[in-house]
PDB file of C-alpha atoms in Angstrom:
ATOM      1  CA  UNK A   1      60.500  46.068 -37.472  1.00 42.00           C
ATOM      2  CA  UNK A   2      62.357  48.836 -39.256  1.00 41.00           C
ATOM      3  CA  UNK A   3      62.334  47.223 -42.627  1.00 41.00           C
ATOM      4  CA  UNK A   4      59.059  48.551 -44.015  1.00 43.00           C
ATOM      5  CA  UNK A   5      60.650  48.694 -47.486  1.00 41.00           C
ATOM      6  CA  UNK A   6      61.839  45.202 -48.492  1.00 43.00           C
ATOM      7  CA  UNK A   7      64.478  46.739 -50.708  1.00 40.00           C
ATOM      8  CA  UNK A   8      66.261  48.230 -47.682  1.00 40.00           C
ATOM      9  CA  UNK A   9      66.058  45.185 -45.412  1.00 47.00           C
ATOM     10  CA  UNK A  10      69.595  43.914 -46.142  1.00 51.00           C
ATOM     11  CA  UNK A  11      71.344  47.262 -45.731  1.00 48.00           C
ATOM     12  CA  UNK A  12      69.615  48.058 -42.405  1.00 51.00           C
ATOM     13  CA  UNK A  13      70.401  44.575 -41.139  1.00 52.00           C
ATOM     14  CA  UNK A  14      74.040  45.016 -42.071  1.00 53.00           C
ATOM     15  CA  UNK A  15      74.155  48.417 -40.309  1.00 53.00           C
ATOM     16  CA  UNK A  16      72.906  46.995 -37.032  1.00 51.00           C
ATOM     17  CA  UNK A  17      74.986  43.790 -37.153  1.00 55.00           C
ATOM     18  CA  UNK A  18      78.083  45.739 -38.313  1.00 55.00           C
ATOM     19  CA  UNK A  19      77.682  48.142 -35.407  1.00 53.00           C
ATOM     20  CA  UNK A  20      77.439  45.370 -32.821  1.00 52.00           C
ATOM     21  CA  UNK A  21      80.476  43.590 -34.287  1.00 56.00           C
ATOM     22  CA  UNK A  22      82.492  46.795 -34.165  1.00 54.00           C
ATOM     23  CA  UNK A  23      81.985  47.003 -30.437  1.00 51.00           C
ATOM     24  CA  UNK A  24      82.422  43.306 -29.692  1.00 54.00           C
ATOM     25  CA  UNK A  25      85.565  42.645 -31.724  1.00 56.00           C
ATOM     26  CA  UNK A  26      87.712  45.593 -30.657  1.00 59.00           C
ATOM     27  CA  UNK A  27      87.057  45.945 -26.887  1.00 70.00           C
ATOM     28  CA  UNK A  28      90.414  46.084 -24.972  1.00 77.00           C
ATOM     29  CA  UNK A  29      88.821  45.158 -21.598  1.00 85.00           C
ATOM     30  CA  UNK A  30      89.120  48.569 -19.939  1.00 93.00           C
ATOM     31  CA  UNK A  31      86.699  51.462 -19.850  1.00 95.00           C
ATOM     32  CA  UNK A  32      86.949  55.045 -21.112  1.00 96.00           C
ATOM     33  CA  UNK A  33      87.752  56.517 -17.697  1.00 96.00           C
ATOM     34  CA  UNK A  34      90.721  54.181 -17.320  1.00 96.00           C
ATOM     35  CA  UNK A  35      92.146  55.433 -20.616  1.00 97.00           C
ATOM     36  CA  UNK A  36      91.548  59.030 -19.654  1.00 97.00           C
ATOM     37  CA  UNK A  37      93.114  58.636 -16.211  1.00 97.00           C
ATOM     38  CA  UNK A  38      96.130  56.818 -17.578  1.00 97.00           C
ATOM     39  CA  UNK A  39      96.479  59.251 -20.508  1.00 96.00           C
ATOM     40  CA  UNK A  40      96.639  56.295 -22.864  1.00 96.00           C
ATOM     41  CA  UNK A  41      97.397  56.655 -26.525  1.00 96.00           C
ATOM     42  CA  UNK A  42      93.702  56.107 -27.323  1.00 96.00           C
ATOM     43  CA  UNK A  43      92.590  58.822 -24.918  1.00 97.00           C
ATOM     44  CA  UNK A  44      95.019  61.230 -26.437  1.00 98.00           C
ATOM     45  CA  UNK A  45      94.060  60.322 -29.964  1.00 97.00           C
ATOM     46  CA  UNK A  46      90.338  60.833 -29.360  1.00 97.00           C
ATOM     47  CA  UNK A  47      90.665  63.790 -26.938  1.00 98.00           C
ATOM     48  CA  UNK A  48      89.051  61.950 -24.020  1.00 97.00           C
ATOM     49  CA  UNK A  49      85.710  61.895 -25.905  1.00 96.00           C
ATOM     50  CA  UNK A  50      83.990  58.499 -26.398  1.00 96.00           C
ATOM     51  CA  UNK A  51      87.427  57.023 -26.451  1.00 96.00           C
ATOM     52  CA  UNK A  52      86.689  53.351 -26.948  1.00 94.00           C
ATOM     53  CA  UNK A  53      83.622  53.954 -29.104  1.00 94.00           C
ATOM     54  CA  UNK A  54      85.627  56.166 -31.452  1.00 94.00           C
ATOM     55  CA  UNK A  55      88.342  53.445 -31.480  1.00 93.00           C
ATOM     56  CA  UNK A  56      85.825  50.735 -32.262  1.00 90.00           C
ATOM     57  CA  UNK A  57      84.408  52.471 -35.348  1.00 89.00           C
ATOM     58  CA  UNK A  58      87.738  53.875 -36.619  1.00 91.00           C
ATOM     59  CA  UNK A  59      89.482  50.521 -36.411  1.00 88.00           C
ATOM     60  CA  UNK A  60      86.627  48.738 -38.082  1.00 86.00           C
ATOM     61  CA  UNK A  61      86.670  51.048 -41.084  1.00 88.00           C
ATOM     62  CA  UNK A  62      90.433  50.951 -41.162  1.00 88.00           C
ATOM     63  CA  UNK A  63      90.226  47.173 -41.533  1.00 86.00           C
ATOM     64  CA  UNK A  64      87.552  47.541 -44.202  1.00 84.00           C
ATOM     65  CA  UNK A  65      90.066  49.544 -46.321  1.00 87.00           C
ATOM     66  CA  UNK A  66      91.998  46.251 -46.828  1.00 87.00           C
ATOM     67  CA  UNK A  67      90.919  44.446 -49.986  1.00 85.00           C
ATOM     68  CA  UNK A  68      90.459  41.023 -48.332  1.00 87.00           C
ATOM     69  CA  UNK A  69      88.107  42.454 -45.675  1.00 82.00           C
ATOM     70  CA  UNK A  70      86.177  45.053 -47.607  1.00 85.00           C
ATOM     71  CA  UNK A  71      82.660  43.696 -47.330  1.00 81.00           C
ATOM     72  CA  UNK A  72      81.359  46.990 -48.575  1.00 82.00           C
ATOM     73  CA  UNK A  73      83.257  46.895 -51.862  1.00 85.00           C
ATOM     74  CA  UNK A  74      80.124  46.262 -53.975  1.00 87.00           C
ATOM     75  CA  UNK A  75      78.203  49.108 -52.400  1.00 86.00           C
ATOM     76  CA  UNK A  76      77.685  52.274 -54.358  1.00 92.00           C
ATOM     77  CA  UNK A  77      79.350  55.402 -53.018  1.00 93.00           C
ATOM     78  CA  UNK A  78      75.999  56.621 -51.649  1.00 93.00           C
ATOM     79  CA  UNK A  79      75.301  53.260 -49.934  1.00 88.00           C
ATOM     80  CA  UNK A  80      78.858  53.136 -48.511  1.00 88.00           C
ATOM     81  CA  UNK A  81      78.576  56.628 -47.071  1.00 92.00           C
ATOM     82  CA  UNK A  82      75.145  55.873 -45.562  1.00 89.00           C
ATOM     83  CA  UNK A  83      76.421  52.624 -44.086  1.00 87.00           C
ATOM     84  CA  UNK A  84      79.440  54.320 -42.590  1.00 90.00           C
ATOM     85  CA  UNK A  85      77.340  57.183 -41.214  1.00 92.00           C
ATOM     86  CA  UNK A  86      74.880  54.823 -39.540  1.00 89.00           C
ATOM     87  CA  UNK A  87      77.496  52.403 -38.173  1.00 89.00           C
ATOM     88  CA  UNK A  88      79.546  55.207 -36.615  1.00 93.00           C
ATOM     89  CA  UNK A  89      76.402  56.790 -35.116  1.00 93.00           C
ATOM     90  CA  UNK A  90      75.250  53.491 -33.602  1.00 91.00           C
ATOM     91  CA  UNK A  91      78.688  52.605 -32.218  1.00 92.00           C
ATOM     92  CA  UNK A  92      79.063  56.103 -30.651  1.00 94.00           C
ATOM     93  CA  UNK A  93      75.602  55.619 -29.121  1.00 93.00           C
ATOM     94  CA  UNK A  94      76.999  52.836 -26.955  1.00 93.00           C
ATOM     95  CA  UNK A  95      78.982  55.412 -24.929  1.00 95.00           C
ATOM     96  CA  UNK A  96      77.461  55.246 -21.425  1.00 95.00           C
ATOM     97  CA  UNK A  97      78.222  58.894 -20.824  1.00 95.00           C
ATOM     98  CA  UNK A  98      75.340  59.822 -23.098  1.00 95.00           C
ATOM     99  CA  UNK A  99      72.895  57.159 -21.776  1.00 96.00           C
ATOM    100  CA  UNK A 100      70.570  59.315 -19.746  1.00 96.00           C
ATOM    101  CA  UNK A 101      70.380  62.122 -22.313  1.00 95.00           C
ATOM    102  CA  UNK A 102      69.665  59.683 -25.192  1.00 93.00           C
ATOM    103  CA  UNK A 103      67.023  57.713 -23.245  1.00 94.00           C
ATOM    104  CA  UNK A 104      65.484  61.049 -22.259  1.00 95.00           C
ATOM    105  CA  UNK A 105      65.327  62.141 -25.855  1.00 93.00           C
ATOM    106  CA  UNK A 106      63.644  58.918 -26.851  1.00 92.00           C
ATOM    107  CA  UNK A 107      61.037  59.220 -24.083  1.00 93.00           C
ATOM    108  CA  UNK A 108      60.322  62.773 -25.259  1.00 95.00           C
ATOM    109  CA  UNK A 109      59.831  61.422 -28.796  1.00 94.00           C
ATOM    110  CA  UNK A 110      57.659  58.590 -27.557  1.00 93.00           C
ATOM    111  CA  UNK A 111      55.351  61.101 -25.887  1.00 93.00           C
ATOM    112  CA  UNK A 112      54.881  62.975 -29.211  1.00 94.00           C
ATOM    113  CA  UNK A 113      51.890  62.107 -31.351  1.00 92.00           C
ATOM    114  CA  UNK A 114      54.015  61.984 -34.466  1.00 95.00           C
ATOM    115  CA  UNK A 115      56.625  59.504 -33.171  1.00 94.00           C
ATOM    116  CA  UNK A 116      57.539  57.337 -36.090  1.00 93.00           C
ATOM    117  CA  UNK A 117      60.251  54.664 -35.485  1.00 89.00           C
ATOM    118  CA  UNK A 118      59.844  53.407 -39.069  1.00 86.00           C
ATOM    119  CA  UNK A 119      60.185  56.901 -40.559  1.00 91.00           C
ATOM    120  CA  UNK A 120      61.673  60.107 -39.260  1.00 93.00           C
ATOM    121  CA  UNK A 121      62.678  58.603 -35.882  1.00 93.00           C
ATOM    122  CA  UNK A 122      64.209  55.413 -37.400  1.00 90.00           C
ATOM    123  CA  UNK A 123      67.879  56.433 -36.962  1.00 91.00           C
ATOM    124  CA  UNK A 124      67.602  57.512 -33.330  1.00 92.00           C
ATOM    125  CA  UNK A 125      65.581  54.353 -32.585  1.00 91.00           C
ATOM    126  CA  UNK A 126      68.242  52.128 -34.159  1.00 89.00           C
ATOM    127  CA  UNK A 127      70.968  54.025 -32.198  1.00 92.00           C
ATOM    128  CA  UNK A 128      69.182  53.275 -28.938  1.00 92.00           C
ATOM    129  CA  UNK A 129      68.487  49.582 -29.844  1.00 90.00           C
ATOM    130  CA  UNK A 130      72.210  49.055 -30.456  1.00 90.00           C
ATOM    131  CA  UNK A 131      73.002  50.772 -27.170  1.00 93.00           C
ATOM    132  CA  UNK A 132      70.406  48.657 -25.401  1.00 94.00           C
ATOM    133  CA  UNK A 133      71.868  45.488 -26.945  1.00 91.00           C
ATOM    134  CA  UNK A 134      75.302  46.470 -25.605  1.00 91.00           C
ATOM    135  CA  UNK A 135      73.984  46.525 -22.052  1.00 95.00           C
ATOM    136  CA  UNK A 136      71.396  43.781 -22.452  1.00 94.00           C
ATOM    137  CA  UNK A 137      72.814  41.072 -20.204  1.00 96.00           C
ATOM    138  CA  UNK A 138      70.194  41.631 -17.403  1.00 97.00           C
ATOM    139  CA  UNK A 139      67.369  40.814 -19.840  1.00 96.00           C
ATOM    140  CA  UNK A 140      68.732  37.407 -20.856  1.00 96.00           C
ATOM    141  CA  UNK A 141      67.666  34.073 -19.287  1.00 96.00           C
ATOM    142  CA  UNK A 142      69.156  33.743 -15.777  1.00 97.00           C
ATOM    143  CA  UNK A 143      71.816  31.157 -16.562  1.00 97.00           C
ATOM    144  CA  UNK A 144      73.228  33.404 -19.267  1.00 97.00           C
ATOM    145  CA  UNK A 145      72.750  36.561 -17.226  1.00 97.00           C
ATOM    146  CA  UNK A 146      74.563  35.210 -14.234  1.00 98.00           C
ATOM    147  CA  UNK A 147      77.463  33.611 -16.152  1.00 97.00           C
ATOM    148  CA  UNK A 148      78.240  36.811 -18.095  1.00 96.00           C
ATOM    149  CA  UNK A 149      77.785  39.053 -15.015  1.00 97.00           C
ATOM    150  CA  UNK A 150      80.511  36.950 -13.350  1.00 96.00           C
ATOM    151  CA  UNK A 151      82.736  37.188 -16.391  1.00 95.00           C
ATOM    152  CA  UNK A 152      82.357  40.957 -16.656  1.00 95.00           C
ATOM    153  CA  UNK A 153      83.294  41.220 -12.953  1.00 96.00           C
ATOM    154  CA  UNK A 154      86.535  39.469 -13.698  1.00 95.00           C
ATOM    155  CA  UNK A 155      87.304  42.220 -16.221  1.00 95.00           C
ATOM    156  CA  UNK A 156      86.121  45.025 -13.960  1.00 96.00           C
ATOM    157  CA  UNK A 157      88.201  43.739 -10.978  1.00 97.00           C
ATOM    158  CA  UNK A 158      91.290  43.283 -13.122  1.00 97.00           C
ATOM    159  CA  UNK A 159      90.948  46.949 -14.128  1.00 97.00           C
ATOM    160  CA  UNK A 160      90.379  47.925 -10.484  1.00 97.00           C
ATOM    161  CA  UNK A 161      93.453  46.044  -9.398  1.00 97.00           C
ATOM    162  CA  UNK A 162      95.490  47.836 -12.066  1.00 97.00           C
ATOM    163  CA  UNK A 163      94.069  51.204 -11.032  1.00 98.00           C
ATOM    164  CA  UNK A 164      94.969  50.496  -7.400  1.00 97.00           C
ATOM    165  CA  UNK A 165      98.532  49.600  -8.350  1.00 97.00           C
ATOM    166  CA  UNK A 166      98.841  52.777 -10.349  1.00 97.00           C
ATOM    167  CA  UNK A 167      97.411  55.000  -7.572  1.00 97.00           C
ATOM    168  CA  UNK A 168      94.595  56.344  -9.772  1.00 97.00           C
ATOM    169  CA  UNK A 169      90.886  56.372  -8.930  1.00 96.00           C
ATOM    170  CA  UNK A 170      89.321  52.905  -8.917  1.00 97.00           C
ATOM    171  CA  UNK A 171      86.231  52.607 -11.079  1.00 95.00           C
ATOM    172  CA  UNK A 172      83.084  52.208  -9.038  1.00 91.00           C
ATOM    173  CA  UNK A 173      82.518  48.677 -10.242  1.00 95.00           C
ATOM    174  CA  UNK A 174      86.102  47.604  -9.996  1.00 96.00           C
ATOM    175  CA  UNK A 175      86.900  47.418  -6.284  1.00 97.00           C
ATOM    176  CA  UNK A 176      86.776  43.789  -5.356  1.00 97.00           C
ATOM    177  CA  UNK A 177      86.974  44.675  -1.628  1.00 97.00           C
ATOM    178  CA  UNK A 178      83.881  46.832  -1.558  1.00 97.00           C
ATOM    179  CA  UNK A 179      81.612  45.748  -4.422  1.00 98.00           C
ATOM    180  CA  UNK A 180      78.656  43.446  -3.769  1.00 98.00           C
ATOM    181  CA  UNK A 181      77.906  42.039  -7.207  1.00 97.00           C
ATOM    182  CA  UNK A 182      74.178  41.489  -6.395  1.00 98.00           C
ATOM    183  CA  UNK A 183      73.636  45.001  -5.131  1.00 98.00           C
ATOM    184  CA  UNK A 184      75.577  46.313  -8.181  1.00 97.00           C
ATOM    185  CA  UNK A 185      73.368  44.328 -10.596  1.00 97.00           C
ATOM    186  CA  UNK A 186      70.183  45.402  -8.790  1.00 98.00           C
ATOM    187  CA  UNK A 187      71.243  49.038  -9.016  1.00 97.00           C
ATOM    188  CA  UNK A 188      72.161  48.666 -12.677  1.00 97.00           C
ATOM    189  CA  UNK A 189      68.735  47.176 -13.408  1.00 97.00           C
ATOM    190  CA  UNK A 190      66.821  49.822 -11.523  1.00 97.00           C
ATOM    191  CA  UNK A 191      68.770  52.898 -12.669  1.00 97.00           C
ATOM    192  CA  UNK A 192      69.755  51.950 -16.247  1.00 97.00           C
ATOM    193  CA  UNK A 193      68.093  48.831 -17.627  1.00 97.00           C
ATOM    194  CA  UNK A 194      64.450  49.096 -16.602  1.00 96.00           C
ATOM    195  CA  UNK A 195      63.911  52.566 -18.051  1.00 95.00           C
ATOM    196  CA  UNK A 196      65.734  51.667 -21.239  1.00 96.00           C
ATOM    197  CA  UNK A 197      63.856  48.483 -22.051  1.00 95.00           C
ATOM    198  CA  UNK A 198      60.455  49.662 -20.867  1.00 94.00           C
ATOM    199  CA  UNK A 199      60.887  52.612 -23.252  1.00 93.00           C
ATOM    200  CA  UNK A 200      61.873  50.299 -26.082  1.00 93.00           C
ATOM    201  CA  UNK A 201      58.929  48.021 -25.248  1.00 93.00           C
ATOM    202  CA  UNK A 202      56.564  50.763 -26.132  1.00 91.00           C
ATOM    203  CA  UNK A 203      57.378  50.411 -29.785  1.00 91.00           C
ATOM    204  CA  UNK A 204      58.981  46.969 -29.753  1.00 90.00           C
ATOM    205  CA  UNK A 205      56.235  44.751 -28.293  1.00 89.00           C
ATOM    206  CA  UNK A 206      58.142  41.575 -29.169  1.00 88.00           C
ATOM    207  CA  UNK A 207      60.673  42.154 -26.367  1.00 90.00           C
ATOM    208  CA  UNK A 208      58.002  41.238 -23.756  1.00 90.00           C
ATOM    209  CA  UNK A 209      59.971  38.118 -22.829  1.00 90.00           C
ATOM    210  CA  UNK A 210      63.009  40.235 -22.182  1.00 91.00           C
ATOM    211  CA  UNK A 211      61.041  42.376 -19.769  1.00 92.00           C
ATOM    212  CA  UNK A 212      59.858  39.254 -17.960  1.00 93.00           C
ATOM    213  CA  UNK A 213      63.431  38.009 -17.719  1.00 95.00           C
ATOM    214  CA  UNK A 214      64.467  41.357 -16.243  1.00 95.00           C
ATOM    215  CA  UNK A 215      61.914  41.108 -13.410  1.00 94.00           C
ATOM    216  CA  UNK A 216      62.860  37.500 -12.662  1.00 96.00           C
ATOM    217  CA  UNK A 217      66.592  38.208 -12.746  1.00 97.00           C
ATOM    218  CA  UNK A 218      66.250  41.093 -10.347  1.00 97.00           C
ATOM    219  CA  UNK A 219      64.562  38.829  -7.802  1.00 97.00           C
ATOM    220  CA  UNK A 220      67.343  36.249  -8.212  1.00 98.00           C
ATOM    221  CA  UNK A 221      69.991  38.922  -7.573  1.00 98.00           C
ATOM    222  CA  UNK A 222      68.140  39.970  -4.461  1.00 98.00           C
ATOM    223  CA  UNK A 223      68.335  36.381  -3.247  1.00 98.00           C
ATOM    224  CA  UNK A 224      72.119  36.387  -3.614  1.00 98.00           C
ATOM    225  CA  UNK A 225      72.867  39.632  -1.714  1.00 98.00           C
ATOM    226  CA  UNK A 226      73.719  37.941   1.595  1.00 98.00           C
ATOM    227  CA  UNK A 227      75.854  35.296  -0.153  1.00 98.00           C
ATOM    228  CA  UNK A 228      78.014  38.004  -1.685  1.00 98.00           C
ATOM    229  CA  UNK A 229      78.096  39.960   1.576  1.00 98.00           C
ATOM    230  CA  UNK A 230      79.672  36.937   3.247  1.00 98.00           C
ATOM    231  CA  UNK A 231      82.181  36.565   0.359  1.00 97.00           C
ATOM    232  CA  UNK A 232      83.140  40.213   0.821  1.00 97.00           C
ATOM    233  CA  UNK A 233      83.601  39.737   4.544  1.00 98.00           C
ATOM    234  CA  UNK A 234      85.811  36.707   4.071  1.00 97.00           C
ATOM    235  CA  UNK A 235      87.871  38.435   1.358  1.00 97.00           C
ATOM    236  CA  UNK A 236      88.473  41.447   3.557  1.00 97.00           C
ATOM    237  CA  UNK A 237      89.421  39.359   6.518  1.00 97.00           C
ATOM    238  CA  UNK A 238      91.946  37.482   4.344  1.00 96.00           C
ATOM    239  CA  UNK A 239      93.324  40.779   3.015  1.00 95.00           C
ATOM    240  CA  UNK A 240      93.662  42.138   6.537  1.00 96.00           C
ATOM    241  CA  UNK A 241      95.712  39.107   7.646  1.00 95.00           C
ATOM    242  CA  UNK A 242      97.851  39.367   4.520  1.00 93.00           C
ATOM    243  CA  UNK A 243      98.488  43.071   5.068  1.00 92.00           C
ATOM    244  CA  UNK A 244      99.431  42.424   8.731  1.00 92.00           C
ATOM    245  CA  UNK A 245     101.827  39.700   7.720  1.00 92.00           C
ATOM    246  CA  UNK A 246     103.383  41.922   5.024  1.00 90.00           C
ATOM    247  CA  UNK A 247     103.843  44.685   7.564  1.00 90.00           C
ATOM    248  CA  UNK A 248     105.569  42.342  10.004  1.00 89.00           C
ATOM    249  CA  UNK A 249     107.894  41.135   7.310  1.00 89.00           C
ATOM    250  CA  UNK A 250     108.647  44.694   6.349  1.00 84.00           C
ATOM    251  CA  UNK A 251     109.547  45.551   9.930  1.00 84.00           C
ATOM    252  CA  UNK A 252     112.024  42.679  10.063  1.00 79.00           C
ATOM    253  CA  UNK A 253     114.006  44.099   7.163  1.00 72.00           C
TER     254      UNK A 253
END
């Protein structure tokens, strides 16, 4: 879509793919707020601002300094600088703290008569596409969507358990005793995903199938609400019994 000049096709492709790989390959499995709340080395290094996104891009370019991994070695200085500028920008765009402001900016641009995603608005459009890709699980076919939602929950709950043990605030998606995954996914779709992908669809008509998947997946999550409610009830009853048993044992000491 962006590659109206065949001569630039390869470099723009590399920018987008490189940005996505930066995020995927260096994710430690905890979110920015966890690092801020625990005053981790990364949070201190990046001053609590886009902690993981800054880490992703910095580490990627640190690796690229090594001769065996420098895939940009044959680029001219100008091409290298442009590649670095765009990759850093796209990786930082995956920071969820800027989601609403960035989607809002895109919607404002979309409303303008001179919106040009192949020209003056190319960079901001690419930034949002990478961000959308980062949160795109709800627009995938149901079997993939469901499997990866379950996998992500394992990561969220592991962080929540760690936060509970440390006595710091538990992230809103990380409390296994209160979160209904279906309700969480439905809310995520309604508040975050729908607006993002419907906006992209206005200049990326080929994502129509993704929009259809989104509607279908939302319906399937609705169907699973009661199932997860029962799981929550059973889990909390089990926890209550375990807590009571632990209290009795403590009293015996």
